[in-house]
Short mmCIF file of C-alpha atoms in Angstrom, two decimals:
data_model
loop_
_atom_site.label_atom_id
_atom_site.label_comp_id
_atom_site.label_asym_id
_atom_site.label_seq_id
_atom_site.Cartn_x
_atom_site.Cartn_y
_atom_site.Cartn_z
CA UNK V 1 42.62 83.76 -97.42
CA UNK V 2 45.57 85.25 -98.52
CA UNK V 3 47.87 82.59 -97.21
CA UNK V 4 49.79 80.79 -100.07
CA UNK V 5 51.05 77.40 -99.42
CA UNK V 6 54.71 76.51 -100.21
CA UNK V 7 55.53 73.02 -99.23
CA UNK V 8 58.87 73.35 -100.75
CA UNK V 9 59.88 73.85 -97.15
CA UNK V 10 59.10 70.52 -96.13
CA UNK V 11 60.81 68.86 -98.99
CA UNK V 12 63.85 70.68 -98.24
CA UNK V 13 63.61 69.69 -94.36
CA UNK V 14 62.12 66.14 -94.81
CA UNK V 15 65.37 64.62 -93.48
CA UNK V 16 65.31 66.74 -90.34
CA UNK V 17 61.52 65.69 -89.98
CA UNK V 18 62.17 61.98 -90.44
CA UNK V 19 65.01 62.03 -87.86
CA UNK V 20 63.10 63.78 -85.39
CA UNK V 21 59.99 61.42 -85.73
CA UNK V 22 62.47 58.13 -85.40
CA UNK V 23 63.89 60.11 -82.32
CA UNK V 24 60.40 60.33 -80.79
CA UNK V 25 59.34 56.89 -81.83
CA UNK V 26 62.69 55.51 -80.06
CA UNK V 27 62.16 57.88 -76.93
CA UNK V 28 58.53 55.86 -76.62
CA UNK V 29 59.73 52.40 -77.11
CA UNK V 30 62.78 52.62 -74.65
CA UNK V 31 60.45 54.59 -72.02
CA UNK V 32 57.71 51.53 -72.45
CA UNK V 33 60.26 49.07 -71.93
CA UNK V 34 61.86 50.45 -68.97
CA UNK V 35 58.43 51.62 -67.82
CA UNK V 36 57.17 47.70 -68.24
CA UNK V 37 59.93 46.63 -65.90
CA UNK V 38 59.46 49.29 -63.14
CA UNK V 39 55.58 48.56 -63.82
CA UNK V 40 56.00 44.66 -63.17
CA UNK V 41 58.40 45.13 -60.14
CA UNK V 42 55.77 47.65 -58.53
CA UNK V 43 52.84 45.43 -59.54
CA UNK V 44 54.41 42.22 -57.63
CA UNK V 45 55.13 44.77 -55.01
CA UNK V 46 51.38 45.89 -54.64
CA UNK V 47 49.91 41.87 -54.60
CA UNK V 48 52.82 40.67 -52.40
CA UNK V 49 50.76 41.33 -49.20
CA UNK V 50 53.17 43.14 -47.60
CA UNK V 51 52.47 46.35 -46.29
CA UNK V 52 56.18 47.65 -46.12
CA UNK V 53 56.28 46.88 -49.96
CA UNK V 54 53.05 47.97 -50.99
CA UNK V 55 52.73 50.96 -49.28
CA UNK V 56 55.78 52.60 -51.07
CA UNK V 57 54.75 51.59 -54.44
CA UNK V 58 50.99 53.03 -53.64
CA UNK V 59 52.64 56.35 -53.14
CA UNK V 60 54.67 56.36 -56.32
CA UNK V 61 51.84 55.29 -58.12
CA UNK V 62 49.69 58.23 -56.82
CA UNK V 63 52.22 60.84 -56.90
CA UNK V 64 53.02 60.13 -60.50
CA UNK V 65 49.12 59.92 -61.43
CA UNK V 66 48.59 63.24 -59.84
CA UNK V 67 51.47 65.00 -61.15
CA UNK V 68 51.61 66.61 -64.64
CA UNK V 69 54.22 65.00 -66.75
CA UNK V 70 55.61 68.46 -67.92
CA UNK V 71 56.51 69.09 -64.17
CA UNK V 72 58.24 66.06 -63.61
CA UNK V 73 60.34 66.66 -66.63
CA UNK V 74 61.38 70.08 -65.44
CA UNK V 75 62.08 68.78 -61.99
CA UNK V 76 64.23 65.92 -63.30
CA UNK V 77 66.09 68.01 -65.84
CA UNK V 78 66.42 71.69 -63.95
CA UNK V 79 65.85 70.76 -60.41
CA UNK V 80 68.26 67.66 -59.67
CA UNK V 81 71.08 69.96 -60.89
CA UNK V 82 70.46 71.91 -58.04
CA UNK V 83 71.17 69.29 -55.73
CA UNK V 84 74.59 68.44 -57.54
CA UNK V 85 72.92 65.57 -59.27
CA UNK V 86 73.65 66.10 -63.00
CA UNK V 87 74.87 62.84 -64.64
CA UNK V 88 72.06 62.87 -67.31
CA UNK V 89 71.81 64.76 -70.53
CA UNK V 90 68.77 66.26 -71.49
CA UNK V 91 67.54 63.22 -73.69
CA UNK V 92 68.53 60.92 -70.85
CA UNK V 93 66.89 63.06 -68.31
CA UNK V 94 63.64 63.01 -70.64
CA UNK V 95 63.70 58.98 -70.78
CA UNK V 96 63.98 58.81 -67.42
CA UNK V 97 60.72 60.93 -66.66
CA UNK V 98 58.77 59.26 -69.14
CA UNK V 99 59.92 55.75 -67.89
CA UNK V 100 59.10 56.77 -64.45
CA UNK V 101 55.52 58.25 -65.65
CA UNK V 102 54.84 55.05 -67.70
CA UNK V 103 55.84 52.78 -64.89
CA UNK V 104 53.09 53.82 -62.28
CA UNK V 105 50.76 53.19 -65.05
CA UNK V 106 51.78 49.98 -65.93
CA UNK V 107 52.33 48.72 -62.55
CA UNK V 108 48.46 49.07 -62.42
CA UNK V 109 48.05 47.35 -65.98
CA UNK V 110 49.99 44.56 -64.43
CA UNK V 111 48.44 44.64 -61.26
CA UNK V 112 45.10 44.06 -62.83
CA UNK V 113 46.42 41.42 -65.09
CA UNK V 114 47.82 39.79 -62.62
CA UNK V 115 44.42 39.40 -60.34
CA UNK V 116 42.43 38.39 -63.70
CA UNK V 117 44.56 35.22 -64.27
CA UNK V 118 42.15 32.09 -63.63
CA UNK V 119 43.24 30.15 -60.57
CA UNK V 120 42.74 27.06 -62.19
CA UNK V 121 46.00 27.76 -64.13
CA UNK V 122 48.29 28.09 -61.15
CA UNK V 123 46.40 24.92 -59.34
CA UNK V 124 47.34 22.91 -62.35
CA UNK V 125 51.30 24.27 -62.54
CA UNK V 126 51.21 23.31 -58.70
CA UNK V 127 49.85 19.87 -59.52
CA UNK V 128 52.62 19.13 -61.93
CA UNK V 129 55.17 20.05 -59.37
CA UNK V 130 56.18 23.47 -60.68
CA UNK V 131 58.07 25.59 -58.33
CA UNK V 132 56.95 29.36 -57.73
CA UNK V 133 59.51 30.58 -59.79
CA UNK V 134 58.62 28.44 -62.48
CA UNK V 135 55.13 29.07 -62.41
CA UNK V 136 55.89 32.71 -62.61
CA UNK V 137 58.20 32.28 -65.69
CA UNK V 138 55.95 29.55 -67.58
CA UNK V 139 52.50 30.25 -66.45
CA UNK V 140 51.78 33.59 -64.60
CA UNK V 141 53.59 36.07 -66.84
CA UNK V 142 52.63 34.90 -70.27
CA UNK V 143 49.40 34.50 -69.57
CA UNK V 144 49.16 37.97 -67.95
CA UNK V 145 51.09 39.83 -70.83
CA UNK V 146 48.31 38.26 -73.49
CA UNK V 147 45.52 39.62 -70.95
CA UNK V 148 47.28 43.09 -70.93
CA UNK V 149 48.75 43.46 -74.55
CA UNK V 150 45.84 45.87 -75.56
CA UNK V 151 46.61 48.37 -72.61
CA UNK V 152 50.60 47.95 -73.19
CA UNK V 153 49.75 49.10 -76.71
CA UNK V 154 47.50 51.91 -75.61
CA UNK V 155 50.25 53.27 -73.40
CA UNK V 156 52.82 53.07 -76.01
CA UNK V 157 50.55 55.31 -78.29
CA UNK V 158 50.07 57.54 -75.62
CA UNK V 159 53.76 57.69 -74.44
CA UNK V 160 54.45 58.57 -78.49
CA UNK V 161 52.43 61.44 -78.29
CA UNK V 162 53.89 62.45 -75.04
CA UNK V 163 57.32 62.95 -76.64
CA UNK V 164 56.00 66.24 -77.94
CA UNK V 165 56.57 67.41 -74.16
CA UNK V 166 60.54 66.72 -74.86
CA UNK V 167 60.27 70.07 -76.75
CA UNK V 168 60.39 71.91 -73.68
CA UNK V 169 63.86 71.10 -72.92
CA UNK V 170 65.04 71.09 -76.25
CA UNK V 171 65.22 67.62 -76.88
CA UNK V 172 65.49 67.60 -80.97
CA UNK V 173 62.16 65.13 -81.45
CA UNK V 174 59.34 66.04 -84.20
CA UNK V 175 57.73 69.23 -82.00
CA UNK V 176 60.96 70.59 -81.22
CA UNK V 177 62.08 70.38 -84.88
CA UNK V 178 59.08 71.60 -86.23
CA UNK V 179 59.15 74.66 -84.18
CA UNK V 180 62.66 75.12 -85.39
CA UNK V 181 61.75 75.12 -88.84
CA UNK V 182 58.78 77.22 -88.35
CA UNK V 183 61.10 79.98 -86.78
CA UNK V 184 63.54 79.65 -89.60
CA UNK V 185 61.06 79.62 -92.49
CA UNK V 186 57.81 81.07 -90.82
CA UNK V 187 55.99 78.62 -92.89
CA UNK V 188 53.24 78.15 -90.06
CA UNK V 189 50.77 75.96 -91.88
CA UNK V 190 52.80 73.85 -93.67
CA UNK V 191 55.12 72.89 -91.07
CA UNK V 192 52.37 72.14 -88.26
CA UNK V 193 50.07 70.31 -90.69
CA UNK V 194 53.09 68.08 -91.84
CA UNK V 195 53.98 67.38 -88.07
CA UNK V 196 50.23 66.68 -87.18
CA UNK V 197 50.00 64.42 -90.20
CA UNK V 198 53.30 62.56 -88.99
CA UNK V 199 52.07 62.11 -85.65
CA UNK V 200 48.65 60.99 -86.68
CA UNK V 201 50.10 58.47 -89.40
CA UNK V 202 52.69 57.20 -86.81
CA UNK V 203 50.12 56.46 -84.34
CA UNK V 204 47.77 55.06 -86.59
CA UNK V 205 50.36 52.62 -87.73
CA UNK V 206 51.39 51.51 -84.31
CA UNK V 207 47.72 50.80 -83.43
CA UNK V 208 47.82 48.37 -86.85
CA UNK V 209 50.25 46.87 -85.48
CA UNK V 210 49.09 46.08 -82.42
CA UNK V 211 45.90 45.13 -83.52
CA UNK V 212 47.78 42.47 -85.40
CA UNK V 213 49.50 41.35 -82.40
CA UNK V 214 46.69 41.25 -80.13
CA UNK V 215 44.86 38.94 -82.97
CA UNK V 216 47.89 36.70 -82.97
CA UNK V 217 48.28 36.41 -79.24
CA UNK V 218 44.59 36.74 -78.37
CA UNK V 219 44.18 36.48 -74.58
CA UNK V 220 43.10 33.39 -73.00
CA UNK V 221 39.64 33.41 -71.19
#
C-alpha cells in the first residue's frame, strides 16, 4: 500500500467540517419538528373516520413512501421553478423536502400511537368532565408522545443521515463540504474517513441522548 496519510488537511479544514456538521444537525432537527406537525395533523385526519379527510392523507403518505427522497428533492428544487414557483432557496427547498418526507412517516408513527392509548385513560378524562380539546391536550397527546418517543428518535437519526442528500443541490452540509475539500486537496481517504467518523459519532451521540430521554419518560403501559 503506497498511500501515505496526511491528516493535516483535516486540521486545516476542521472549521469548515464543524460548520457543515452543525448545519446537517440543524436541518435534521428543523425538518423533524415540521414533520411532526405535519404528521400529527395527518394522523388525526387518518383516525377521524371521515373519508374526505383520510383519503388525501392516505394518498400523501403512500406517494411519499413510494418515492425516493432524492427525486422529491430534485422536483422541489429544479421542478417548481419551471412553474414559476421559486420562493425558496436551496436550503429552504431541502428543508421542505425533508419535512414532507418526515411528515409521511411521522403520520404512521402518530397514528399507531393514537391507536395504542388505553381506552380507560380517555374514559377517565370524560368522567372528570374534561372537554374534547382538554382530553387531547392533557391526556391523549402526552401519553401518545411517550409511547412514540423511540420511533421519533429513530426518525431523527434517519433524517440526520438523509441530510447527506442535500449535497445533490449544493447545500453546504457535511457530505458536500467533504467533497469540496476532497476535490481541492485530493486527500480521499482522510476526508471521507473523517466525514464517516463524524456521521457515526453524531448519530451515536443522538442515540445516547434519546435513550436517556426514553428512560426518563418511560412509556405508560
